[in-house]
PDB file of C-alpha atoms in Angstrom:
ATOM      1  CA  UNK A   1     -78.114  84.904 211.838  1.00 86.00           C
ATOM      2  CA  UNK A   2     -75.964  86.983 209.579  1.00 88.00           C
ATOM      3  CA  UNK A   3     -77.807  87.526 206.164  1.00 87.00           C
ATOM      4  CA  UNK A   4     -75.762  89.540 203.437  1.00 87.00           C
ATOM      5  CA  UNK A   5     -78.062  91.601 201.198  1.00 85.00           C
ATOM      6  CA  UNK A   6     -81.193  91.195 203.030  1.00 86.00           C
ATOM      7  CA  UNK A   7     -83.878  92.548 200.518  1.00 87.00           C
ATOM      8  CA  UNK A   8     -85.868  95.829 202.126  1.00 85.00           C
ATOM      9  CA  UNK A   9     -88.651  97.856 200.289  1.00 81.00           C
ATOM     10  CA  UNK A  10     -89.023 100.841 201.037  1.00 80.00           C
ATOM     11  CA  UNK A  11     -91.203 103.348 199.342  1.00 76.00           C
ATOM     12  CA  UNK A  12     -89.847 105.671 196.027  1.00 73.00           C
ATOM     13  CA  UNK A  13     -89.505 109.357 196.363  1.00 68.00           C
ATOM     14  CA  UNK A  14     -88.094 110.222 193.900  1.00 68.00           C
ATOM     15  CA  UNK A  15     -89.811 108.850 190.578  1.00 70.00           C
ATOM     16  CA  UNK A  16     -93.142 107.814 192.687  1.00 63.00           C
ATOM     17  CA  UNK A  17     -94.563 109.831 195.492  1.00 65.00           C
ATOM     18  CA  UNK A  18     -94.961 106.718 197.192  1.00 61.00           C
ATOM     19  CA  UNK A  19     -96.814 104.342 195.402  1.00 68.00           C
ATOM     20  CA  UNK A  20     -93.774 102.298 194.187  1.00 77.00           C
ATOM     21  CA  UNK A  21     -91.016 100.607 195.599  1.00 79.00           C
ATOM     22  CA  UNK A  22     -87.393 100.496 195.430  1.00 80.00           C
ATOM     23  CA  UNK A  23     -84.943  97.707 197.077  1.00 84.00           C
ATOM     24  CA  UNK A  24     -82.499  98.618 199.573  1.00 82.00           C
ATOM     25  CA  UNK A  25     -79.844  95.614 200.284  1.00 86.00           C
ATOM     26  CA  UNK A  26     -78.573  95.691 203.842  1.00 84.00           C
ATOM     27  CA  UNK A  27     -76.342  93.325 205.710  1.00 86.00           C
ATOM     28  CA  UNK A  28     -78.019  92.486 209.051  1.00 88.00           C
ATOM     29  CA  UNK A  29     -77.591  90.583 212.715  1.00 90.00           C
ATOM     30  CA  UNK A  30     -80.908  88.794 213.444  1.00 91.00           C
ATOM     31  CA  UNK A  31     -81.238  87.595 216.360  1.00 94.00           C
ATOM     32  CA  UNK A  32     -84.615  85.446 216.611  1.00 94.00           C
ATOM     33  CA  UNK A  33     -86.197  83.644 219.713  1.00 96.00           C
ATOM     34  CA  UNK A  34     -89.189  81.941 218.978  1.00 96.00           C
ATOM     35  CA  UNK A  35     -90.827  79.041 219.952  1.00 97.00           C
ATOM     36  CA  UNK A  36     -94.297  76.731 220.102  1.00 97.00           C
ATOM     37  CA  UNK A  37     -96.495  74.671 221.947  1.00 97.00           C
ATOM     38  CA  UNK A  38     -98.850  72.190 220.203  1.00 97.00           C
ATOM     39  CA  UNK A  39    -101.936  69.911 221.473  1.00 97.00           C
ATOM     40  CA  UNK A  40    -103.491  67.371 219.422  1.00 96.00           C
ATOM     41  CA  UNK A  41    -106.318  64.704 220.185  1.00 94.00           C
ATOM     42  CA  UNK A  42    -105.436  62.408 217.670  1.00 90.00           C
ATOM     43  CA  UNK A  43    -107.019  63.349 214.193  1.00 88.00           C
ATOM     44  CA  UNK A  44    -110.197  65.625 215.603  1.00 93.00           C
ATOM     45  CA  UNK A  45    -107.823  68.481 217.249  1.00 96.00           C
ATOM     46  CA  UNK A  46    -104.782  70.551 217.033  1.00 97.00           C
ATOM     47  CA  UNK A  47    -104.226  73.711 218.794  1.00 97.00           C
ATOM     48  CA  UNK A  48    -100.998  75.292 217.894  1.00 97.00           C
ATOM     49  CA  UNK A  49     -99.465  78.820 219.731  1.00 97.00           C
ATOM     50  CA  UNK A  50     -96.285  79.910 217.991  1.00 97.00           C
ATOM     51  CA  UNK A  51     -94.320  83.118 219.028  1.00 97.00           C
ATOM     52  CA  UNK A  52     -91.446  85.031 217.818  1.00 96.00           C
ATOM     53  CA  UNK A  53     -88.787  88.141 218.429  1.00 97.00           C
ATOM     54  CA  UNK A  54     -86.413  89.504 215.814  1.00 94.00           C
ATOM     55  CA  UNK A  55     -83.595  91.959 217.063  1.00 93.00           C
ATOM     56  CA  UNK A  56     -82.358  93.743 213.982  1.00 90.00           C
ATOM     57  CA  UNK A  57     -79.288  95.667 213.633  1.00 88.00           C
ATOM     58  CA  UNK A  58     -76.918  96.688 210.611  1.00 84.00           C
ATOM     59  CA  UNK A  59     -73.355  98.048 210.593  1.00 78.00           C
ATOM     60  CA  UNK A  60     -74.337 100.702 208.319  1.00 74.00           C
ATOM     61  CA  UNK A  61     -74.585 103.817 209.223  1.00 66.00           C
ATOM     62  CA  UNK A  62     -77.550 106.495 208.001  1.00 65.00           C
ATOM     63  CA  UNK A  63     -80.960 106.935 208.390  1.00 64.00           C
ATOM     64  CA  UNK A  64     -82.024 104.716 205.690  1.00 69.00           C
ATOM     65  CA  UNK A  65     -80.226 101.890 206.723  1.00 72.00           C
ATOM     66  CA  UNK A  66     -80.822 101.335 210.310  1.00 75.00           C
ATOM     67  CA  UNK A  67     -84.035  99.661 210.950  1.00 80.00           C
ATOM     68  CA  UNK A  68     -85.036  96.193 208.909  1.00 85.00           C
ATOM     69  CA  UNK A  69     -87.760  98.338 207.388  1.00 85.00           C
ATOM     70  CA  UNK A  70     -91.659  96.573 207.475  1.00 86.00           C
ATOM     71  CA  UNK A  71     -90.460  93.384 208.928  1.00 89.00           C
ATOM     72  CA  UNK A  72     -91.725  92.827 212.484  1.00 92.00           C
ATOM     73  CA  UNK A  73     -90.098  92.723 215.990  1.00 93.00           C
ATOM     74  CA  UNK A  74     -92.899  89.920 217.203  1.00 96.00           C
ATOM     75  CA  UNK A  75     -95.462  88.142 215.885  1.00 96.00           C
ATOM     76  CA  UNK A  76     -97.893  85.882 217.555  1.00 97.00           C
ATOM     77  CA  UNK A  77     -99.818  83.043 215.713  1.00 97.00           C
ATOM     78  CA  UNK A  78    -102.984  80.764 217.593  1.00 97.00           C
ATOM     79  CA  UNK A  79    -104.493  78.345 215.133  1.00 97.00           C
ATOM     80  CA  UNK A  80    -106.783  75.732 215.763  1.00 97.00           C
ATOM     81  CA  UNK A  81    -108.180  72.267 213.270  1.00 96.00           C
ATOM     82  CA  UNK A  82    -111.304  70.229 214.135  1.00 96.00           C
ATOM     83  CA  UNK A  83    -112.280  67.240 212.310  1.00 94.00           C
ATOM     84  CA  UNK A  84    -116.242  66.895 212.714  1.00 91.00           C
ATOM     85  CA  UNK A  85    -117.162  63.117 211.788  1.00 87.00           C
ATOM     86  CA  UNK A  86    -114.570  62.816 209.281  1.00 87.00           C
ATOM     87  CA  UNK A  87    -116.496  65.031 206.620  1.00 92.00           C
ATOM     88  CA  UNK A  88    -116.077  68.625 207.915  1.00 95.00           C
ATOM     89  CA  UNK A  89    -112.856  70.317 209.107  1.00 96.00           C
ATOM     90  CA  UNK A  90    -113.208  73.686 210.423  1.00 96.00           C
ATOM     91  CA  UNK A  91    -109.814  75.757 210.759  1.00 97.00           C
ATOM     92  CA  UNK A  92    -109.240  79.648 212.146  1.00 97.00           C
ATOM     93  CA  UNK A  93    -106.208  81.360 213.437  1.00 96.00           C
ATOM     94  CA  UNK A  94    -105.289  84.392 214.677  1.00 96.00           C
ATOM     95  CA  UNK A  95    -102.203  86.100 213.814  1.00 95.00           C
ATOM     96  CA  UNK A  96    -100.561  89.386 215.692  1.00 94.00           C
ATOM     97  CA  UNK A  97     -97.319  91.148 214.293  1.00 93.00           C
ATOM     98  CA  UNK A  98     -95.823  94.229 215.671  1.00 92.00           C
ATOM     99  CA  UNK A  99     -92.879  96.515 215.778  1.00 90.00           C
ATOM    100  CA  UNK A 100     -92.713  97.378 212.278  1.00 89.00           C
ATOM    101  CA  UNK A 101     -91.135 100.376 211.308  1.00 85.00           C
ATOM    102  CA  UNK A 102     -90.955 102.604 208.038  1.00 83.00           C
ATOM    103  CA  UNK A 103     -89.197 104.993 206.237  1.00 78.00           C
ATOM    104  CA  UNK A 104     -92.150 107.192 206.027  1.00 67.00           C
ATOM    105  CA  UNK A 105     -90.650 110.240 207.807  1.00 61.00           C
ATOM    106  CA  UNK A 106     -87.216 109.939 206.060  1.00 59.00           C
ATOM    107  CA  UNK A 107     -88.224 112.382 203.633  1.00 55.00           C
ATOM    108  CA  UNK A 108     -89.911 115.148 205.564  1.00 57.00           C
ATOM    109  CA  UNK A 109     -88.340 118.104 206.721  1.00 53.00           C
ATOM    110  CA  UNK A 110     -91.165 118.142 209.096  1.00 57.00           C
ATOM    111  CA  UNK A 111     -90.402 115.076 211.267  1.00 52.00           C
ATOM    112  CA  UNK A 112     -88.651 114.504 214.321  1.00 54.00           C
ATOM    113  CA  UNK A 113     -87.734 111.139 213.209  1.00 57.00           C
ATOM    114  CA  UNK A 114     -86.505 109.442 210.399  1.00 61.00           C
ATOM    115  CA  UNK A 115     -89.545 106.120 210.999  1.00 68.00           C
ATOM    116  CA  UNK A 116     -92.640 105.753 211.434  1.00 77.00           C
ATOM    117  CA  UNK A 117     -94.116 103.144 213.240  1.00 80.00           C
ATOM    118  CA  UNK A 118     -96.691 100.803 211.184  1.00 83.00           C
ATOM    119  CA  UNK A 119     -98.554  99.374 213.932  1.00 83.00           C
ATOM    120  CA  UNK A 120     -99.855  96.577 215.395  1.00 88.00           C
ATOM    121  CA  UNK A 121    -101.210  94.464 212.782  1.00 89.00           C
ATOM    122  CA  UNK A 122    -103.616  91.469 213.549  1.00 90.00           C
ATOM    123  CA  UNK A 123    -105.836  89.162 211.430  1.00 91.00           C
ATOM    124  CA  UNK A 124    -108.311  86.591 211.997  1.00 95.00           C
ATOM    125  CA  UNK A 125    -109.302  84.063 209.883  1.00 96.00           C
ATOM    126  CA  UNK A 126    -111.864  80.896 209.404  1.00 97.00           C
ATOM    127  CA  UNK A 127    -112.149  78.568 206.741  1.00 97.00           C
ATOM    128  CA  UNK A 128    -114.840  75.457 206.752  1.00 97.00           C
ATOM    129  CA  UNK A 129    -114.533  72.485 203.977  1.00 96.00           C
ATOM    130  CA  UNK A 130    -116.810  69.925 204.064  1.00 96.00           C
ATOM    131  CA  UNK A 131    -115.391  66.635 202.113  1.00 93.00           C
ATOM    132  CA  UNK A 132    -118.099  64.674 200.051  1.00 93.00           C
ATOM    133  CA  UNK A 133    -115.546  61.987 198.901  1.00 91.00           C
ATOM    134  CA  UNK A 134    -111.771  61.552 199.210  1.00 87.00           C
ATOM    135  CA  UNK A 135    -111.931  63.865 195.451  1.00 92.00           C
ATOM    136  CA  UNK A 136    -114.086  66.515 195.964  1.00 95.00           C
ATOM    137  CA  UNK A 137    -115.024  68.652 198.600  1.00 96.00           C
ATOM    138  CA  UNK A 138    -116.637  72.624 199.451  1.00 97.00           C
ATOM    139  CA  UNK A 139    -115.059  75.064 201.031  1.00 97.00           C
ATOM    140  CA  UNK A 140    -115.763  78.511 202.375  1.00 97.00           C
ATOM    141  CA  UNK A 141    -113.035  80.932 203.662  1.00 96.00           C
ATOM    142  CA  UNK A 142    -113.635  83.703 205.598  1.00 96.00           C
ATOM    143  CA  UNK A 143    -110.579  86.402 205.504  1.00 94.00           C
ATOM    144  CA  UNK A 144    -109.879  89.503 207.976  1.00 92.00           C
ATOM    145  CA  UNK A 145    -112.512  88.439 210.210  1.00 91.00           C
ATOM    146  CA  UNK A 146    -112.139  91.912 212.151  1.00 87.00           C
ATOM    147  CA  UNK A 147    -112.238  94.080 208.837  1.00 86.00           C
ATOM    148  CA  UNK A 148    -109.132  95.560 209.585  1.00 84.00           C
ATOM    149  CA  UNK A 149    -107.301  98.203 207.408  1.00 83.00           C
ATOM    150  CA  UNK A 150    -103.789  97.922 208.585  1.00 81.00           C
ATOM    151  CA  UNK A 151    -100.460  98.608 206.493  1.00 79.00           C
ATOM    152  CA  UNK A 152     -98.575  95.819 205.563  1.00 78.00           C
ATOM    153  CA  UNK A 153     -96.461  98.280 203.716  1.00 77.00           C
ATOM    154  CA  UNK A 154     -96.576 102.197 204.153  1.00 77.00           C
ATOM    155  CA  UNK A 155     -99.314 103.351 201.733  1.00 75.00           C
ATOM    156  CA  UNK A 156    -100.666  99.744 201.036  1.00 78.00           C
ATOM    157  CA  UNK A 157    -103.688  98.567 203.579  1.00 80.00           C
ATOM    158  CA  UNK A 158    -104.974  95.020 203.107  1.00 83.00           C
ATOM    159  CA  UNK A 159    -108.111  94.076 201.756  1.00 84.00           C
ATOM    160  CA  UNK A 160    -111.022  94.314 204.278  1.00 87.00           C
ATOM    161  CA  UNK A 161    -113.376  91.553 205.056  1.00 92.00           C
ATOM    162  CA  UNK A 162    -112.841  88.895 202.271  1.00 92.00           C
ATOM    163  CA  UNK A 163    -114.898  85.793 201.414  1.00 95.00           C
ATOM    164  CA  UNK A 164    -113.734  83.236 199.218  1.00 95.00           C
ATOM    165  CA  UNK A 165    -115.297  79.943 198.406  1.00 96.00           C
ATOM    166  CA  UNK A 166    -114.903  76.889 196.081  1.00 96.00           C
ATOM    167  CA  UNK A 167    -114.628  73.225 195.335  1.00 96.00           C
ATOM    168  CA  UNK A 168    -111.943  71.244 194.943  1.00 94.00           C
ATOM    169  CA  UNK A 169    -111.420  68.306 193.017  1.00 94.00           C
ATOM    170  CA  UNK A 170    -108.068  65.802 193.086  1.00 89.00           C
ATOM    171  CA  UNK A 171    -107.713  63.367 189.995  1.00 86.00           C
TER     172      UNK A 171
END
């Protein structure tokens, strides 16, 4: 792909010290493989695995500019649905990115490098709804199974363990 003023955040220096963003347009080459394999038995399972790789590069040159700053090389997703007697449906997945870089170091006249890496970041997730009627239903959703406090910016970790539940009800 070829995309022409590909949006990047990257943190403020200047008016900031960190904690807010500015938008860097960059024209980039992407280059993505990904692909998927599926299994379902009929309407009680489906298992999907989806991968994908991202090659980045930009014509531009400078520091700033050179990496497609905190979007990921790969990223791995395994999620799974089970419908249990037609009234509860239990869903999880897993998700693993990597390979995202950012401008962290740009700034400091300490660093050997203008990037910093971000790490791996992975996330694991279940979520059970149990369906009284074709209207209304429960749920329960259980978020960051692992409690992790990865970056999905530089200077912004996720929320830890979350829990989130509900009803729902269609007219």
């Amino acid at each position: 792909k070829l995309i022409d003023n590909l949006p990047l955040f990257v943190n403020d220096t200047v008016f900031s010290d960190l904690y807010r963003f500015r938008v860097l347009y960059n024209d980039m080459k992407v280059l993505t493989l990904d692909g998927s394999f599926s299994y379902q038995n009929g309407e009680k399972l489906k298992i999907d695995l989806m991968g994908e790789y991202n090659n980045y590069s930009s014509d531009i040159v400078g520091d700033l500019y050179q990496y497609a700053w905190h979007l990921p090389t790969y990223a791995f997703t395994l999620r799974g649905n089970y419908n249990l007697f037609e009234k509860i449906y239990l869903k999880a997945d897993f998700v693993l990115k990597g390979g995202r870089m950012s401008p962290a170091d740009l700034f400091d006249s300490d660093a050997t490098t203008a990037k910093s890496d971000l790490g791996i970041m992975a996330d694991a997730n279940l979520h059970a709804e149990y369906r009284y009627s074709k209207r209304l239903s429960a749920f329960i959703q259980f978020n960051n199974l692992a409690a992790q406090r990865y970056q999905k910016w530089y200077g912004y970790p996720v929320q830890g363990f979350q829990v989130l539940g509900g009803i729902t009800f269609g007219f």
